[in-house]
């Protein structure tokens, strides 16, 4: 528990620095600033794989799967890349939510900051129960595998008509029934005083709740995906946390050029199908760690390269058709 406690304290310290020092004053985060922070988070994540190697060498952390240090490091990186790649869809949805509720750019970071705190708690709970299910009922591995393949097929054949409309969502309508909402904003406040005795939730708070619920829905895909790589709770949790922490800077880095990565969706389909098949066939075929990591990295690389080459072409074609 010492390692777990230190890891969680480090996360809290990083978040406190983020909100209290680096982003104390609300401001518009430029692409340049976001790219620097994205590089910092990716670098820290890969460096942490060295910490993983050291922890599993010295046995300072529980090792329920009896992993070799090198295998543990590769599983961490593989899990991190899976979570990072699946976060791309999350970024698309976050952009739609901010646009729908007309959240000013300088306040978007604050919403994402508090959203991440909630995501850490919910992801932690989902990982805990997911690991418990797999360890206690091994047949749940097949259920997770089928679910991931189903998700991949659904993603492959889903059309553009399945767009998400935040203000038409069940979340927004339910929130409106339980508390007063206002379209007005007062700085970065989540609640403001109104003519009535009750305070009303501003669009910032509404966007936060919608993002939080959507993150839980996305975690239904991403948590089983990483459980296909390992059921070691520390590796699953830490790779998830690093991906979540880097999500904010990656959002501001990609927000203005999401259209260019239109073909990355096919990479996600390939990754989900791969990990789903890995779960279903784990009793018959043992896929080496380097092969899993290589497939995921190659899928992402091809998705990015094809998107950069043909992404704008696709966007122009779609626009002309409209």
mmCIF file of C-alpha atoms in Angstrom:
data_model
loop_
_atom_site.group_PDB
_atom_site.id
_atom_site.type_symbol
_atom_site.label_atom_id
_atom_site.label_comp_id
_atom_site.label_asym_id
_atom_site.label_seq_id
_atom_site.Cartn_x
_atom_site.Cartn_y
_atom_site.Cartn_z
ATOM 1 C CA UNK A 1 0.000 0.000 0.000
ATOM 2 C CA UNK A 2 2.981 2.323 0.392
ATOM 3 C CA UNK A 3 3.527 2.464 -3.376
ATOM 4 C CA UNK A 4 -0.193 3.007 -4.009
ATOM 5 C CA UNK A 5 -0.283 5.821 -1.424
ATOM 6 C CA UNK A 6 2.797 7.524 -2.876
ATOM 7 C CA UNK A 7 1.405 7.251 -6.400
ATOM 8 C CA UNK A 8 -1.932 8.802 -5.390
ATOM 9 C CA UNK A 9 -0.148 11.572 -3.441
ATOM 10 C CA UNK A 10 1.967 12.315 -6.521
ATOM 11 C CA UNK A 11 -1.206 12.587 -8.645
ATOM 12 C CA UNK A 12 -2.820 14.961 -6.115
ATOM 13 C CA UNK A 13 0.388 17.049 -5.983
ATOM 14 C CA UNK A 14 0.535 17.291 -9.797
ATOM 15 C CA UNK A 15 -3.112 18.345 -9.992
ATOM 16 C CA UNK A 16 -2.608 20.941 -7.225
ATOM 17 C CA UNK A 17 0.369 22.387 -9.130
ATOM 18 C CA UNK A 18 -1.678 22.413 -12.321
ATOM 19 C CA UNK A 19 -4.622 24.375 -10.936
ATOM 20 C CA UNK A 20 -2.831 26.397 -8.255
ATOM 21 C CA UNK A 21 0.336 27.404 -10.119
ATOM 22 C CA UNK A 22 0.427 26.757 -13.878
ATOM 23 C CA UNK A 23 -3.234 27.596 -14.531
ATOM 24 C CA UNK A 24 -4.080 29.812 -11.565
ATOM 25 C CA UNK A 25 -5.330 32.535 -13.897
ATOM 26 C CA UNK A 26 -7.898 31.453 -16.525
ATOM 27 C CA UNK A 27 -6.455 31.885 -20.003
ATOM 28 C CA UNK A 28 -6.786 30.550 -23.515
ATOM 29 C CA UNK A 29 -4.379 27.645 -23.926
ATOM 30 C CA UNK A 30 -2.611 27.977 -27.255
ATOM 31 C CA UNK A 31 -1.698 25.056 -29.487
ATOM 32 C CA UNK A 32 1.974 25.744 -28.723
ATOM 33 C CA UNK A 33 1.432 25.578 -24.953
ATOM 34 C CA UNK A 34 -0.733 22.481 -25.297
ATOM 35 C CA UNK A 35 1.864 20.749 -27.501
ATOM 36 C CA UNK A 36 4.554 21.361 -24.864
ATOM 37 C CA UNK A 37 2.383 19.900 -22.094
ATOM 38 C CA UNK A 38 1.386 16.951 -24.300
ATOM 39 C CA UNK A 39 5.071 16.195 -24.854
ATOM 40 C CA UNK A 40 5.704 16.502 -21.089
ATOM 41 C CA UNK A 41 2.919 14.018 -20.231
ATOM 42 C CA UNK A 42 3.916 11.502 -22.902
ATOM 43 C CA UNK A 43 7.559 11.718 -21.769
ATOM 44 C CA UNK A 44 6.595 11.289 -18.096
ATOM 45 C CA UNK A 45 4.448 8.293 -18.984
ATOM 46 C CA UNK A 46 7.264 6.528 -20.821
ATOM 47 C CA UNK A 47 9.702 7.392 -18.020
ATOM 48 C CA UNK A 48 7.274 5.878 -15.527
ATOM 49 C CA UNK A 49 7.635 2.573 -17.364
ATOM 50 C CA UNK A 50 11.197 2.641 -15.979
ATOM 51 C CA UNK A 51 9.766 3.110 -12.484
ATOM 52 C CA UNK A 52 7.504 0.115 -13.174
ATOM 53 C CA UNK A 53 10.570 -1.938 -14.140
ATOM 54 C CA UNK A 54 12.294 -0.939 -10.888
ATOM 55 C CA UNK A 55 9.218 -1.666 -8.724
ATOM 56 C CA UNK A 56 8.790 -5.141 -10.204
ATOM 57 C CA UNK A 57 12.522 -5.822 -9.890
ATOM 58 C CA UNK A 58 12.635 -4.908 -6.190
ATOM 59 C CA UNK A 59 9.215 -6.449 -5.377
ATOM 60 C CA UNK A 60 8.068 -3.199 -3.775
ATOM 61 C CA UNK A 61 4.648 -3.716 -5.369
ATOM 62 C CA UNK A 62 2.342 -6.743 -5.287
ATOM 63 C CA UNK A 63 2.829 -8.900 -8.379
ATOM 64 C CA UNK A 64 -0.259 -11.162 -8.582
ATOM 65 C CA UNK A 65 0.489 -12.267 -12.163
ATOM 66 C CA UNK A 66 4.175 -13.027 -11.401
ATOM 67 C CA UNK A 67 5.318 -10.699 -14.171
ATOM 68 C CA UNK A 68 8.934 -10.196 -15.141
ATOM 69 C CA UNK A 69 10.028 -6.520 -14.836
ATOM 70 C CA UNK A 70 10.402 -6.099 -18.625
ATOM 71 C CA UNK A 71 6.975 -7.646 -19.248
ATOM 72 C CA UNK A 72 5.401 -5.370 -16.628
ATOM 73 C CA UNK A 73 6.939 -2.291 -18.299
ATOM 74 C CA UNK A 74 5.679 -3.352 -21.731
ATOM 75 C CA UNK A 75 2.206 -4.053 -20.362
ATOM 76 C CA UNK A 76 2.148 -0.570 -18.826
ATOM 77 C CA UNK A 77 3.152 1.097 -22.115
ATOM 78 C CA UNK A 78 0.682 -1.050 -24.093
ATOM 79 C CA UNK A 79 -2.130 -0.188 -21.680
ATOM 80 C CA UNK A 80 -1.187 3.494 -21.778
ATOM 81 C CA UNK A 81 -1.261 3.566 -25.601
ATOM 82 C CA UNK A 82 -4.660 1.822 -25.641
ATOM 83 C CA UNK A 83 -6.124 4.337 -23.190
ATOM 84 C CA UNK A 84 -4.549 7.257 -25.052
ATOM 85 C CA UNK A 85 -5.872 6.094 -28.416
ATOM 86 C CA UNK A 86 -9.392 5.483 -27.081
ATOM 87 C CA UNK A 87 -9.296 8.993 -25.587
ATOM 88 C CA UNK A 88 -9.397 10.422 -29.116
ATOM 89 C CA UNK A 89 -13.134 9.674 -29.330
ATOM 90 C CA UNK A 90 -13.516 11.317 -25.931
ATOM 91 C CA UNK A 91 -11.828 14.460 -27.280
ATOM 92 C CA UNK A 92 -14.351 14.664 -30.141
ATOM 93 C CA UNK A 93 -17.245 14.496 -27.652
ATOM 94 C CA UNK A 94 -15.671 17.059 -25.291
ATOM 95 C CA UNK A 95 -15.300 19.477 -28.212
ATOM 96 C CA UNK A 96 -19.001 19.017 -29.077
ATOM 97 C CA UNK A 97 -20.041 19.580 -25.442
ATOM 98 C CA UNK A 98 -18.003 22.795 -25.099
ATOM 99 C CA UNK A 99 -19.392 24.064 -28.386
ATOM 100 C CA UNK A 100 -22.984 23.184 -27.491
ATOM 101 C CA UNK A 101 -22.881 24.991 -24.136
ATOM 102 C CA UNK A 102 -20.774 27.853 -25.539
ATOM 103 C CA UNK A 103 -18.021 27.474 -22.938
ATOM 104 C CA UNK A 104 -15.352 30.185 -23.433
ATOM 105 C CA UNK A 105 -11.919 28.748 -24.208
ATOM 106 C CA UNK A 106 -10.299 30.338 -21.163
ATOM 107 C CA UNK A 107 -12.638 28.377 -18.825
ATOM 108 C CA UNK A 108 -12.414 25.017 -20.570
ATOM 109 C CA UNK A 109 -9.310 23.957 -18.661
ATOM 110 C CA UNK A 110 -11.102 24.437 -15.323
ATOM 111 C CA UNK A 111 -13.983 22.205 -16.438
ATOM 112 C CA UNK A 112 -11.564 19.510 -17.630
ATOM 113 C CA UNK A 113 -9.562 19.745 -14.381
ATOM 114 C CA UNK A 114 -12.558 18.904 -12.191
ATOM 115 C CA UNK A 115 -13.717 16.379 -14.757
ATOM 116 C CA UNK A 116 -10.428 14.540 -14.374
ATOM 117 C CA UNK A 117 -10.803 14.305 -10.594
ATOM 118 C CA UNK A 118 -14.154 12.606 -11.079
ATOM 119 C CA UNK A 119 -12.749 10.384 -13.831
ATOM 120 C CA UNK A 120 -9.969 9.142 -11.521
ATOM 121 C CA UNK A 121 -12.533 8.076 -8.906
ATOM 122 C CA UNK A 122 -14.910 6.392 -11.374
ATOM 123 C CA UNK A 123 -12.107 4.701 -13.324
ATOM 124 C CA UNK A 124 -10.638 3.425 -10.048
ATOM 125 C CA UNK A 125 -13.970 1.840 -9.077
ATOM 126 C CA UNK A 126 -14.471 0.295 -12.515
ATOM 127 C CA UNK A 127 -10.943 -1.117 -12.545
ATOM 128 C CA UNK A 128 -11.387 -2.549 -9.027
ATOM 129 C CA UNK A 129 -14.593 -4.382 -9.939
ATOM 130 C CA UNK A 130 -13.271 -5.384 -13.378
ATOM 131 C CA UNK A 131 -10.120 -6.975 -11.917
ATOM 132 C CA UNK A 132 -12.195 -8.645 -9.189
ATOM 133 C CA UNK A 133 -14.576 -10.144 -11.768
ATOM 134 C CA UNK A 134 -11.787 -11.479 -13.979
ATOM 135 C CA UNK A 135 -9.865 -12.975 -11.054
ATOM 136 C CA UNK A 136 -12.956 -14.542 -9.447
ATOM 137 C CA UNK A 137 -14.886 -15.541 -12.577
ATOM 138 C CA UNK A 138 -12.465 -16.330 -15.400
ATOM 139 C CA UNK A 139 -15.346 -16.761 -17.879
ATOM 140 C CA UNK A 140 -15.966 -12.992 -17.730
ATOM 141 C CA UNK A 141 -12.862 -12.666 -19.932
ATOM 142 C CA UNK A 142 -14.927 -14.062 -22.829
ATOM 143 C CA UNK A 143 -17.773 -11.620 -22.115
ATOM 144 C CA UNK A 144 -15.343 -8.686 -22.195
ATOM 145 C CA UNK A 145 -13.816 -10.047 -25.415
ATOM 146 C CA UNK A 146 -17.200 -10.362 -27.165
ATOM 147 C CA UNK A 147 -18.169 -6.895 -25.954
ATOM 148 C CA UNK A 148 -14.993 -5.325 -27.394
ATOM 149 C CA UNK A 149 -15.465 -7.002 -30.771
ATOM 150 C CA UNK A 150 -19.111 -5.860 -30.799
ATOM 151 C CA UNK A 151 -17.945 -2.304 -30.007
ATOM 152 C CA UNK A 152 -15.380 -2.454 -32.839
ATOM 153 C CA UNK A 153 -18.018 -3.624 -35.341
ATOM 154 C CA UNK A 154 -20.478 -0.972 -34.172
ATOM 155 C CA UNK A 155 -17.785 1.712 -34.501
ATOM 156 C CA UNK A 156 -16.878 0.497 -37.994
ATOM 157 C CA UNK A 157 -20.423 0.655 -39.323
ATOM 158 C CA UNK A 158 -21.730 3.647 -37.383
ATOM 159 C CA UNK A 159 -22.747 6.487 -39.673
ATOM 160 C CA UNK A 160 -22.349 10.227 -39.393
ATOM 161 C CA UNK A 161 -26.034 10.468 -38.399
ATOM 162 C CA UNK A 162 -25.207 9.170 -34.938
ATOM 163 C CA UNK A 163 -23.874 12.519 -33.755
ATOM 164 C CA UNK A 164 -24.104 13.385 -30.076
ATOM 165 C CA UNK A 165 -26.293 16.367 -29.165
ATOM 166 C CA UNK A 166 -25.623 17.344 -25.510
ATOM 167 C CA UNK A 167 -28.767 19.469 -25.049
ATOM 168 C CA UNK A 168 -30.973 16.641 -26.300
ATOM 169 C CA UNK A 169 -29.303 14.075 -24.046
ATOM 170 C CA UNK A 170 -30.931 12.287 -21.116
ATOM 171 C CA UNK A 171 -28.188 13.682 -18.837
ATOM 172 C CA UNK A 172 -29.015 17.310 -19.614
ATOM 173 C CA UNK A 173 -32.786 16.806 -19.307
ATOM 174 C CA UNK A 174 -32.418 14.957 -15.996
ATOM 175 C CA UNK A 175 -30.123 17.656 -14.612
ATOM 176 C CA UNK A 176 -32.733 20.278 -15.519
ATOM 177 C CA UNK A 177 -35.327 18.413 -13.463
ATOM 178 C CA UNK A 178 -33.253 18.253 -10.266
ATOM 179 C CA UNK A 179 -31.787 21.780 -10.192
ATOM 180 C CA UNK A 180 -32.304 25.218 -11.766
ATOM 181 C CA UNK A 181 -30.108 25.887 -14.795
ATOM 182 C CA UNK A 182 -29.068 29.198 -16.302
ATOM 183 C CA UNK A 183 -27.460 30.132 -19.591
ATOM 184 C CA UNK A 184 -25.643 33.029 -17.905
ATOM 185 C CA UNK A 185 -22.030 32.824 -16.768
ATOM 186 C CA UNK A 186 -20.173 34.724 -14.080
ATOM 187 C CA UNK A 187 -16.461 34.142 -14.546
ATOM 188 C CA UNK A 188 -15.478 30.548 -13.829
ATOM 189 C CA UNK A 189 -18.231 29.918 -11.250
ATOM 190 C CA UNK A 190 -20.234 26.705 -11.404
ATOM 191 C CA UNK A 191 -23.217 28.233 -9.564
ATOM 192 C CA UNK A 192 -24.524 31.798 -9.492
ATOM 193 C CA UNK A 193 -27.259 33.612 -7.583
ATOM 194 C CA UNK A 194 -30.562 34.250 -9.364
ATOM 195 C CA UNK A 195 -33.723 36.198 -8.608
ATOM 196 C CA UNK A 196 -35.065 33.185 -6.708
ATOM 197 C CA UNK A 197 -33.664 31.944 -3.404
ATOM 198 C CA UNK A 198 -31.909 29.012 -5.094
ATOM 199 C CA UNK A 199 -28.613 29.187 -6.927
ATOM 200 C CA UNK A 200 -28.585 28.079 -10.541
ATOM 201 C CA UNK A 201 -26.024 25.882 -12.273
ATOM 202 C CA UNK A 202 -24.091 27.679 -15.003
ATOM 203 C CA UNK A 203 -23.181 26.099 -18.374
ATOM 204 C CA UNK A 204 -19.743 25.335 -16.862
ATOM 205 C CA UNK A 205 -21.288 22.965 -14.294
ATOM 206 C CA UNK A 206 -23.663 21.425 -16.838
ATOM 207 C CA UNK A 207 -20.759 20.770 -19.237
ATOM 208 C CA UNK A 208 -18.771 19.234 -16.356
ATOM 209 C CA UNK A 209 -21.564 16.776 -15.478
ATOM 210 C CA UNK A 210 -22.148 15.798 -19.118
ATOM 211 C CA UNK A 211 -18.396 15.247 -19.650
ATOM 212 C CA UNK A 212 -18.221 13.194 -16.426
ATOM 213 C CA UNK A 213 -21.068 10.897 -17.464
ATOM 214 C CA UNK A 214 -19.675 10.522 -20.988
ATOM 215 C CA UNK A 215 -16.280 9.565 -19.526
ATOM 216 C CA UNK A 216 -17.931 6.767 -17.553
ATOM 217 C CA UNK A 217 -19.557 5.524 -20.776
ATOM 218 C CA UNK A 218 -16.213 5.623 -22.590
ATOM 219 C CA UNK A 219 -14.601 3.762 -19.692
ATOM 220 C CA UNK A 220 -17.009 0.878 -20.354
ATOM 221 C CA UNK A 221 -14.963 0.302 -23.540
ATOM 222 C CA UNK A 222 -11.504 1.294 -22.363
ATOM 223 C CA UNK A 223 -11.336 -0.596 -19.051
ATOM 224 C CA UNK A 224 -12.133 -4.015 -20.611
ATOM 225 C CA UNK A 225 -9.631 -3.190 -23.376
ATOM 226 C CA UNK A 226 -6.770 -2.741 -20.935
ATOM 227 C CA UNK A 227 -7.892 -5.774 -18.898
ATOM 228 C CA UNK A 228 -7.151 -7.773 -22.046
ATOM 229 C CA UNK A 229 -3.513 -6.744 -21.643
ATOM 230 C CA UNK A 230 -3.188 -7.351 -17.897
ATOM 231 C CA UNK A 231 -5.297 -7.870 -14.793
ATOM 232 C CA UNK A 232 -2.574 -6.456 -12.550
ATOM 233 C CA UNK A 233 -4.465 -3.657 -10.702
ATOM 234 C CA UNK A 234 -1.495 -1.288 -10.361
ATOM 235 C CA UNK A 235 -0.577 -1.499 -14.054
ATOM 236 C CA UNK A 236 -4.199 -1.020 -15.132
ATOM 237 C CA UNK A 237 -4.780 1.909 -12.773
ATOM 238 C CA UNK A 238 -1.485 3.737 -13.349
ATOM 239 C CA UNK A 239 -1.691 3.494 -17.166
ATOM 240 C CA UNK A 240 -5.284 4.790 -16.993
ATOM 241 C CA UNK A 241 -4.293 7.704 -14.746
ATOM 242 C CA UNK A 242 -1.397 8.795 -16.971
ATOM 243 C CA UNK A 243 -3.691 8.727 -20.021
ATOM 244 C CA UNK A 244 -6.356 10.753 -18.164
ATOM 245 C CA UNK A 245 -3.841 13.309 -16.866
ATOM 246 C CA UNK A 246 -2.532 13.869 -20.383
ATOM 247 C CA UNK A 247 -6.046 14.137 -21.838
ATOM 248 C CA UNK A 248 -6.422 17.872 -21.051
ATOM 249 C CA UNK A 249 -3.296 19.019 -22.887
ATOM 250 C CA UNK A 250 -4.012 16.574 -25.718
ATOM 251 C CA UNK A 251 -7.514 18.055 -26.049
ATOM 252 C CA UNK A 252 -6.183 21.593 -26.472
ATOM 253 C CA UNK A 253 -3.479 20.296 -28.804
ATOM 254 C CA UNK A 254 -5.921 18.423 -31.062
ATOM 255 C CA UNK A 255 -9.106 20.503 -30.652
ATOM 256 C CA UNK A 256 -8.387 22.722 -33.661
ATOM 257 C CA UNK A 257 -7.316 19.921 -35.986
ATOM 258 C CA UNK A 258 -9.620 17.013 -35.133
ATOM 259 C CA UNK A 259 -10.857 16.814 -38.720
ATOM 260 C CA UNK A 260 -7.344 15.959 -39.919
ATOM 261 C CA UNK A 261 -7.424 12.724 -37.886
ATOM 262 C CA UNK A 262 -10.622 11.364 -39.423
ATOM 263 C CA UNK A 263 -9.003 8.023 -40.334
ATOM 264 C CA UNK A 264 -7.785 7.384 -36.776
ATOM 265 C CA UNK A 265 -11.210 5.842 -36.106
ATOM 266 C CA UNK A 266 -10.137 2.784 -38.112
ATOM 267 C CA UNK A 267 -7.074 2.414 -35.892
ATOM 268 C CA UNK A 268 -9.351 2.296 -32.860
ATOM 269 C CA UNK A 269 -11.517 -0.344 -34.558
ATOM 270 C CA UNK A 270 -8.423 -2.467 -35.238
ATOM 271 C CA UNK A 271 -7.151 -2.083 -31.652
ATOM 272 C CA UNK A 272 -10.515 -2.990 -30.063
ATOM 273 C CA UNK A 273 -10.925 -5.990 -32.381
ATOM 274 C CA UNK A 274 -7.361 -7.140 -31.620
ATOM 275 C CA UNK A 275 -7.710 -6.990 -27.822
ATOM 276 C CA UNK A 276 -11.169 -8.585 -28.057
ATOM 277 C CA UNK A 277 -9.799 -11.527 -30.039
ATOM 278 C CA UNK A 278 -6.870 -11.755 -27.639
ATOM 279 C CA UNK A 279 -9.322 -12.174 -24.764
ATOM 280 C CA UNK A 280 -11.383 -14.803 -26.577
ATOM 281 C CA UNK A 281 -8.358 -16.851 -27.694
ATOM 282 C CA UNK A 282 -6.145 -16.449 -24.616
ATOM 283 C CA UNK A 283 -6.495 -20.187 -23.767
ATOM 284 C CA UNK A 284 -5.316 -21.229 -27.243
ATOM 285 C CA UNK A 285 -2.927 -18.531 -28.470
ATOM 286 C CA UNK A 286 -0.401 -16.683 -26.341
ATOM 287 C CA UNK A 287 0.451 -13.329 -27.898
ATOM 288 C CA UNK A 288 3.882 -12.031 -26.778
ATOM 289 C CA UNK A 289 3.937 -8.617 -25.105
ATOM 290 C CA UNK A 290 6.147 -7.131 -27.819
ATOM 291 C CA UNK A 291 3.635 -8.285 -30.474
ATOM 292 C CA UNK A 292 0.688 -6.608 -28.690
ATOM 293 C CA UNK A 293 2.643 -3.402 -28.183
ATOM 294 C CA UNK A 294 3.889 -3.464 -31.790
ATOM 295 C CA UNK A 295 0.401 -4.003 -33.246
ATOM 296 C CA UNK A 296 -1.132 -1.164 -31.217
ATOM 297 C CA UNK A 297 1.724 1.247 -31.948
ATOM 298 C CA UNK A 298 1.636 0.378 -35.677
ATOM 299 C CA UNK A 299 -2.161 0.809 -35.824
ATOM 300 C CA UNK A 300 -1.916 4.273 -34.288
ATOM 301 C CA UNK A 301 1.004 5.271 -36.517
ATOM 302 C CA UNK A 302 -0.798 4.167 -39.692
ATOM 303 C CA UNK A 303 -3.976 5.945 -38.584
ATOM 304 C CA UNK A 304 -2.098 9.198 -38.015
ATOM 305 C CA UNK A 305 -0.105 8.972 -41.272
ATOM 306 C CA UNK A 306 -3.159 8.132 -43.417
ATOM 307 C CA UNK A 307 -5.158 10.912 -41.708
ATOM 308 C CA UNK A 308 -2.443 13.487 -42.358
ATOM 309 C CA UNK A 309 -2.236 12.370 -45.977
ATOM 310 C CA UNK A 310 -5.955 12.082 -46.793
ATOM 311 C CA UNK A 311 -7.786 13.645 -43.828
ATOM 312 C CA UNK A 312 -8.244 17.115 -45.323
ATOM 313 C CA UNK A 313 -9.334 15.538 -48.610
ATOM 314 C CA UNK A 314 -12.058 13.625 -46.805
ATOM 315 C CA UNK A 315 -13.243 16.722 -44.950
ATOM 316 C CA UNK A 316 -13.430 18.705 -48.207
ATOM 317 C CA UNK A 317 -15.390 15.899 -49.876
ATOM 318 C CA UNK A 318 -17.843 15.699 -46.979
ATOM 319 C CA UNK A 319 -18.315 19.461 -46.970
ATOM 320 C CA UNK A 320 -18.999 19.596 -50.699
ATOM 321 C CA UNK A 321 -21.572 16.799 -50.391
ATOM 322 C CA UNK A 322 -23.438 18.789 -47.745
#
